[in-house]
mmCIF file of C-alpha atoms in Angstrom:
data_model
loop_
_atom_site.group_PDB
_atom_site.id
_atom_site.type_symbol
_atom_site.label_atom_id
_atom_site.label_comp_id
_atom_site.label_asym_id
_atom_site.label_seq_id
_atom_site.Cartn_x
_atom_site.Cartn_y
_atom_site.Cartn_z
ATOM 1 C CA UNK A 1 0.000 0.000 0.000
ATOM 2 C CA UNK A 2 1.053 3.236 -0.438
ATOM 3 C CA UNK A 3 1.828 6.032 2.045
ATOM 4 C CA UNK A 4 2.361 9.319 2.087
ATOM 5 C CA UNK A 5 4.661 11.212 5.486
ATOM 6 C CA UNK A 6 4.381 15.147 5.969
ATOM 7 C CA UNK A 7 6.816 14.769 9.138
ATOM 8 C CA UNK A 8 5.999 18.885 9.651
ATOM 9 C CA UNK A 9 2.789 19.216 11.762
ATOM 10 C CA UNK A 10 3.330 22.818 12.135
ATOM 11 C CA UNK A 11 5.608 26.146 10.088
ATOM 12 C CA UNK A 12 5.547 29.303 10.557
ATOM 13 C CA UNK A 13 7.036 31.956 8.123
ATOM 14 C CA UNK A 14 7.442 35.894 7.598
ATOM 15 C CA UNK A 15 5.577 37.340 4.779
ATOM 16 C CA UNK A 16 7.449 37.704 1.605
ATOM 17 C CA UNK A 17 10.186 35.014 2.751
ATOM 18 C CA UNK A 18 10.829 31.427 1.198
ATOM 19 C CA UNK A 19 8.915 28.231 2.981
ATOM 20 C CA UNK A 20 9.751 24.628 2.224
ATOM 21 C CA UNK A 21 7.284 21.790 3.408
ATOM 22 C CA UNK A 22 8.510 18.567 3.367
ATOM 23 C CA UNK A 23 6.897 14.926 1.860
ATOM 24 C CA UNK A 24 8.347 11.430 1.260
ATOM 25 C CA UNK A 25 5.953 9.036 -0.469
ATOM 26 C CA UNK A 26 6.554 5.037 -0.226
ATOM 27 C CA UNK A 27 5.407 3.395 -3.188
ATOM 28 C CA UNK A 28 6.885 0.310 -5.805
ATOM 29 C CA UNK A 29 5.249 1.915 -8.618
ATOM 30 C CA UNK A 30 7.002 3.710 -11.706
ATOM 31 C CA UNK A 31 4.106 5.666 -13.159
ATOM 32 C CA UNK A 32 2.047 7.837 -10.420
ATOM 33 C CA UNK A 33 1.225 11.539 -9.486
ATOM 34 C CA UNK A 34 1.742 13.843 -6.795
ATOM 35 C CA UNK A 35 0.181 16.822 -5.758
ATOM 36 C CA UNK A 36 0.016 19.564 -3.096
ATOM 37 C CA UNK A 37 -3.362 20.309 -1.918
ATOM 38 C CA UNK A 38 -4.210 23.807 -0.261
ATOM 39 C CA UNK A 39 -7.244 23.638 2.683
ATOM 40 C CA UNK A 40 -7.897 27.152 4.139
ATOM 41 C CA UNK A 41 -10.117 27.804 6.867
ATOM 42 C CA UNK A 42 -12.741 27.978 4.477
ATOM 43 C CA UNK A 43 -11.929 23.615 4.553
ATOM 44 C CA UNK A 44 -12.182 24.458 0.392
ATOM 45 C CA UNK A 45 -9.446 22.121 -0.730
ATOM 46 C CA UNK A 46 -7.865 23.557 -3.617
ATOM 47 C CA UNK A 47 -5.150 21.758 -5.740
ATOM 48 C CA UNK A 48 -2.127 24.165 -5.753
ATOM 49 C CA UNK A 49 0.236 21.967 -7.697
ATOM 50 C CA UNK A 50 0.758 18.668 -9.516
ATOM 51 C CA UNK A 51 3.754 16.449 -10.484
ATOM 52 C CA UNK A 52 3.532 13.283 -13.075
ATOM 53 C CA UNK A 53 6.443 10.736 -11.636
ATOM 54 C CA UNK A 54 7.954 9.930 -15.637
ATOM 55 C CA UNK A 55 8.527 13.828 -16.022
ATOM 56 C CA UNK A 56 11.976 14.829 -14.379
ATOM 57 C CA UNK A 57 11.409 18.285 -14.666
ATOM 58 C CA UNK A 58 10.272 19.956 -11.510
ATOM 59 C CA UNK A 59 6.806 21.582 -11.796
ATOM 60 C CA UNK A 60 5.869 25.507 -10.859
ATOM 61 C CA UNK A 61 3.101 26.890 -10.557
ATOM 62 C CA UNK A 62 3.709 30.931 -10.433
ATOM 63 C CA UNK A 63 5.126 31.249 -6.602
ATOM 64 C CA UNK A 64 4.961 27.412 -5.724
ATOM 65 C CA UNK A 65 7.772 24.611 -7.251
ATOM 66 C CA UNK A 66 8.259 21.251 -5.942
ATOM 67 C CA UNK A 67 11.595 19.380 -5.675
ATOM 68 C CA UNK A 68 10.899 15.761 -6.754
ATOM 69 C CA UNK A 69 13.091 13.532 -5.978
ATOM 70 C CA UNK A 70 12.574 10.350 -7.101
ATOM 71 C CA UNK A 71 14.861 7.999 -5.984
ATOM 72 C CA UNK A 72 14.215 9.714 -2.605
ATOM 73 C CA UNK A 73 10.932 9.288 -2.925
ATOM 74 C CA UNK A 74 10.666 13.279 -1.918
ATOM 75 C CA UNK A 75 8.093 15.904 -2.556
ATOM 76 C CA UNK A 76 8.748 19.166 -1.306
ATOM 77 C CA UNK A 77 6.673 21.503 -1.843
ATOM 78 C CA UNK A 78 8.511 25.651 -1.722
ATOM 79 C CA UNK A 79 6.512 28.441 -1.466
ATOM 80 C CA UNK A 80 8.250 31.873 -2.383
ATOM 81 C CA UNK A 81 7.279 35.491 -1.435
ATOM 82 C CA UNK A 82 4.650 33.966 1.286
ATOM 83 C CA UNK A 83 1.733 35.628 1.256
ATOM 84 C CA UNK A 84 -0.821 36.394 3.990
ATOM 85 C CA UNK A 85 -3.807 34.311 2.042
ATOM 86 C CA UNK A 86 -1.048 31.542 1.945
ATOM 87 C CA UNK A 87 -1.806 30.551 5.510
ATOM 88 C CA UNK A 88 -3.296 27.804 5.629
ATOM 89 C CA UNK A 89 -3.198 23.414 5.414
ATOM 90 C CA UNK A 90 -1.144 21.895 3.198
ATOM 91 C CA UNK A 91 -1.402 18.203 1.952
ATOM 92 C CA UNK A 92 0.765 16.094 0.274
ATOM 93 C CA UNK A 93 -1.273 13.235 -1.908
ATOM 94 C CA UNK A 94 0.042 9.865 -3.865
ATOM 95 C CA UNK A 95 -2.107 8.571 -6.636
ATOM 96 C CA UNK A 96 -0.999 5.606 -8.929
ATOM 97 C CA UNK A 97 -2.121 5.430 -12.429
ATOM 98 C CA UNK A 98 -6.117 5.106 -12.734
ATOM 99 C CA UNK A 99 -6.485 4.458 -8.413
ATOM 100 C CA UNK A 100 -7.186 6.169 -5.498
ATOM 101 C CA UNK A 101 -5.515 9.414 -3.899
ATOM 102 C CA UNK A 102 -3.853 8.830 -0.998
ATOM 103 C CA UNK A 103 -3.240 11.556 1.377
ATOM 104 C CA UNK A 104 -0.359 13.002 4.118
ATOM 105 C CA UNK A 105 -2.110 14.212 7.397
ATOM 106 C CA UNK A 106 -0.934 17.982 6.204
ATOM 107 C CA UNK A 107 1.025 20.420 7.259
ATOM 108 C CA UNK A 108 -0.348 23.452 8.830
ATOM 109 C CA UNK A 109 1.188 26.716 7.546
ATOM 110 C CA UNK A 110 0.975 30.269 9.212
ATOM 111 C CA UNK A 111 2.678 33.713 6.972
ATOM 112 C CA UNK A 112 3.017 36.092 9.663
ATOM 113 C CA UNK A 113 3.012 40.159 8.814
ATOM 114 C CA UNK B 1 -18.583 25.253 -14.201
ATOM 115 C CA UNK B 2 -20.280 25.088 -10.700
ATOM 116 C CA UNK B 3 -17.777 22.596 -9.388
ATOM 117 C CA UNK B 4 -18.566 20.066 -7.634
ATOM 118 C CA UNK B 5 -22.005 20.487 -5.432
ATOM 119 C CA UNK B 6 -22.668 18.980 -2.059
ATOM 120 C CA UNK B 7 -25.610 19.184 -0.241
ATOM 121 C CA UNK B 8 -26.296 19.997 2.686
ATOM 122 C CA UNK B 9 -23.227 22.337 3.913
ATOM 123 C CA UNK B 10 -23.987 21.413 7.958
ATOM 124 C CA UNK B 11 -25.625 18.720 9.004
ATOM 125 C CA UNK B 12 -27.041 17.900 12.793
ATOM 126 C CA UNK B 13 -28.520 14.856 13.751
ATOM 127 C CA UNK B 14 -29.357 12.938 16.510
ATOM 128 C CA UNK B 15 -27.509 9.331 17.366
ATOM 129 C CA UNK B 16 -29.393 6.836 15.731
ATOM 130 C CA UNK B 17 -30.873 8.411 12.500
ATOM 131 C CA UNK B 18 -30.340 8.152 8.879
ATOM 132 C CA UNK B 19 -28.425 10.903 7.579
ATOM 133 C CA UNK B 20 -27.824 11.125 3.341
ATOM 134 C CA UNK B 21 -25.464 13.075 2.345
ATOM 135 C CA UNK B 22 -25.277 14.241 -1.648
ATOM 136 C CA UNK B 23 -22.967 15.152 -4.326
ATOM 137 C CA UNK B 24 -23.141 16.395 -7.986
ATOM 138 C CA UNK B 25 -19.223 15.918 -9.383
ATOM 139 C CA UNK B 26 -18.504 18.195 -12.549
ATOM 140 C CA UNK B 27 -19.986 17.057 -15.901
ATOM 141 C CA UNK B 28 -17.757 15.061 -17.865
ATOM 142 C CA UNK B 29 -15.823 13.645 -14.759
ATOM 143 C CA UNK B 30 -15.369 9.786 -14.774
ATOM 144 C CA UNK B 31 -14.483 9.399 -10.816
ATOM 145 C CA UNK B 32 -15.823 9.971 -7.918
ATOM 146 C CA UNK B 33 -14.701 9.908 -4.422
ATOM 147 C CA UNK B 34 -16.132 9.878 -0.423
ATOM 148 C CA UNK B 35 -13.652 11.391 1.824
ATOM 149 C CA UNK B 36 -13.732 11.796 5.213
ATOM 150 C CA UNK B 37 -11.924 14.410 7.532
ATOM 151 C CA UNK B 38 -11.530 14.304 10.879
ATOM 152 C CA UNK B 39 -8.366 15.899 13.241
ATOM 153 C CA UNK B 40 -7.635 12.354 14.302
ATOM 154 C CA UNK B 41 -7.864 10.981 11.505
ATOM 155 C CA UNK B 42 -6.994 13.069 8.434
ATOM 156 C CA UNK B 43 -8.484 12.759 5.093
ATOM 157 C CA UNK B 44 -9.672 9.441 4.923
ATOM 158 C CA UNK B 45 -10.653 7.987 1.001
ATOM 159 C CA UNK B 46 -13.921 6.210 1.965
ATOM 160 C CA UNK B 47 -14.981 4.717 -1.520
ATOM 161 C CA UNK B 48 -14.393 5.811 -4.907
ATOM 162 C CA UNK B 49 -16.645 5.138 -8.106
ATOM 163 C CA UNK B 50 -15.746 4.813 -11.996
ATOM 164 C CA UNK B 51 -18.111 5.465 -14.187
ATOM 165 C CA UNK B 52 -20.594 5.098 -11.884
ATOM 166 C CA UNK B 53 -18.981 2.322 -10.599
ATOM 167 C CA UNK B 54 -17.919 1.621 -7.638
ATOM 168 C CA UNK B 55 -14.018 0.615 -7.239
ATOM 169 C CA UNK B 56 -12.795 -0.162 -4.149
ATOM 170 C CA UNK B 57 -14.842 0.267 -0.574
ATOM 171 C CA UNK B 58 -11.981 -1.177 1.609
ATOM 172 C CA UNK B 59 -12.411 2.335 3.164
ATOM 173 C CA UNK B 60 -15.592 2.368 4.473
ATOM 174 C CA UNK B 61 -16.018 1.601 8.096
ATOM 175 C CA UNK B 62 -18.837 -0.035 8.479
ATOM 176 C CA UNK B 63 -21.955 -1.374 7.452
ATOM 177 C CA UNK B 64 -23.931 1.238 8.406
ATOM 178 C CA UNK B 65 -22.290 3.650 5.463
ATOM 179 C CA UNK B 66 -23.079 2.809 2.051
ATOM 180 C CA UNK B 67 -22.570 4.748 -1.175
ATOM 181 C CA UNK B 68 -24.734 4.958 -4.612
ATOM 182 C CA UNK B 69 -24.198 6.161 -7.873
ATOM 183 C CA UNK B 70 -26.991 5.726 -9.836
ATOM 184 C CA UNK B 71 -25.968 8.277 -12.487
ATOM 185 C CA UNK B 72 -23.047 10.143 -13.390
ATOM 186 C CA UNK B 73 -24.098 13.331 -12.316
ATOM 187 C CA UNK B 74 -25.326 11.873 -8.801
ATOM 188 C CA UNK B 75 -23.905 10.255 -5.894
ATOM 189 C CA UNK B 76 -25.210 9.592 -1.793
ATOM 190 C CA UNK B 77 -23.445 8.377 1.012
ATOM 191 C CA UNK B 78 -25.483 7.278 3.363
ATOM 192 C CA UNK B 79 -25.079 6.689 7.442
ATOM 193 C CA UNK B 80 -27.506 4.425 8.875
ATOM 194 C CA UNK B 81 -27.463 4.461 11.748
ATOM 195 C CA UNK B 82 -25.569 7.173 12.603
ATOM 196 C CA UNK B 83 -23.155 7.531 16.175
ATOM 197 C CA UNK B 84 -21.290 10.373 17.634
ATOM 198 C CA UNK B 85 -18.037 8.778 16.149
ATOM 199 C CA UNK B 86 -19.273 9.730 12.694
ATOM 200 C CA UNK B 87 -18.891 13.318 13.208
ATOM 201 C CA UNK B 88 -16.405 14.485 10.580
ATOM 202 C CA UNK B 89 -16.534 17.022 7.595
ATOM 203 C CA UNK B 90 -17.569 14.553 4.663
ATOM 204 C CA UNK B 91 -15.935 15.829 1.298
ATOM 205 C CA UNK B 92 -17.073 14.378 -2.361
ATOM 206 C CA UNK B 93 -14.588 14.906 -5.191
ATOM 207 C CA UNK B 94 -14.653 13.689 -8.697
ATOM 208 C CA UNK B 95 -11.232 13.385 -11.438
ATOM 209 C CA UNK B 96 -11.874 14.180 -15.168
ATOM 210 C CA UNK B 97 -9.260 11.455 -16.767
ATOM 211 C CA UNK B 98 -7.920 8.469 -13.970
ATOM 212 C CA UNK B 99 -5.238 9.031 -16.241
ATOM 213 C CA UNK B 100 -4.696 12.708 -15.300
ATOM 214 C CA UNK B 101 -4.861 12.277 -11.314
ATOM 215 C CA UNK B 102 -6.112 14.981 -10.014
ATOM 216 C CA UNK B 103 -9.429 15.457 -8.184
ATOM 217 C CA UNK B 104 -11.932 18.422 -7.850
ATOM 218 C CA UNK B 105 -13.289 19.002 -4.262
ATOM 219 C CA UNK B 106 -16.616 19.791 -3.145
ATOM 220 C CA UNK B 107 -17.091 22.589 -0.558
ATOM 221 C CA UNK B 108 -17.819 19.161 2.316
ATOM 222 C CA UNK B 109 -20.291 18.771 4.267
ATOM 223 C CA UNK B 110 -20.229 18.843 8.245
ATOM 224 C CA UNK B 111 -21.935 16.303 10.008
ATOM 225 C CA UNK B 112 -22.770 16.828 13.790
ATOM 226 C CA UNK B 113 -24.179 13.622 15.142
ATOM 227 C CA UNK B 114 -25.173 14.068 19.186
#
């Protein structure tokens, strides 16, 4: 079975500065996806970013890039020039080819002024 | 699009009754999954559905929750009958390609069983 580990419960950052959260993944699969999710208080979860496991080039989406690491089975997720409305939960997720998404239990993320 | 649509947003019932809770995914979107969020817990993949069908249960924890999807534009999950222990925010999501991955969230829906 597959798991996904977000070993940071809890960071904190200063607005504008760089943030890096943290996921491994354990899987025996080749072909899969990743993704960061993004749950406000609103609970809205809102897909921030997505990586396909066969592509080695590192995905970015405007102020958020990942580091995938695949050997390392790594996921890290960096968030530049944090931004107030970037407070919130963060969640790694695993899905294999055509199955389920599987889910870290998050990361909770608070950009302080 | 409207996204995906559950219904209702809060939900407070009394141990023992049947609570339904619904879900319209986005049209043209081949899966759909139950999740299930709780702070003990996490986000918890309860069933999911392909093309209407469903896939794999192994997450649903108990008899007394079942899911239908008797269309593609319509799904329930059902809690019959409900306990304390099933209070959780209940999310439905559906994915447009399994190929593709990702999955489209609906807005959940709080359940409050006392």
């Amino acid at each position: 079975a597959q798991t996904v580990t977000q070993s940071q419960p809890e960071m904190s950052v200063q607005e504008a500065e760089t943030v890096t959260l943290s996921c491994t993944y354990d899987t025996s699969e080749s072909n899969y996806y990743l993704f960061w999710y993004k749950q406000p208080p609103s609970r809205q979860m809102i897909l921030v970013i997505r990586q396909e496991a066969y592509k080695q080039q590192n995905a970015t989406e405007n102020r958020f890039s990942v580091n995938f690491q695949k050997a390392a089975k790594s996921f890290s997720l960096k968030i530049s020039d944090s931004q107030l409305g970037d407070t919130a939960m963060y969640f790694c997720a695993f899905m294999k080819h055509g199955n389920k998404l599987v889910f870290g239990a998050g990361t909770i993320l608070r950009v302080k002024s | 699009d409207a996204g995906v649509i559950q219904s209702p947003r809060h939900e407070v019932t009394e141990m023992g009754q049947e609570v339904t809770l619904r879900c319209k995914p986005i049209s043209g979107h081949n899966s759909l999954f139950w999740y299930r969020q709780t702070m003990m817990r996490g986000l918890e993949l309860l069933i999911y559905f392909n093309n209407n069908v469903p896939i794999d249960d192994s997450g649903m924890p108990e008899d007394r929750f079942s899911a239908k999807m008797p269309n593609a534009s319509f799904s329930t999950l059902k809690i019959q009958p409900s306990e304390p222990r099933d209070s959780a925010v209940y999310f439905c999501a559906s994915s447009p390609d399994r190929k593709r991955g990702e999955a489209f969230f609906g807005q959940g829906t709080r359940l409050t069983v006392v």
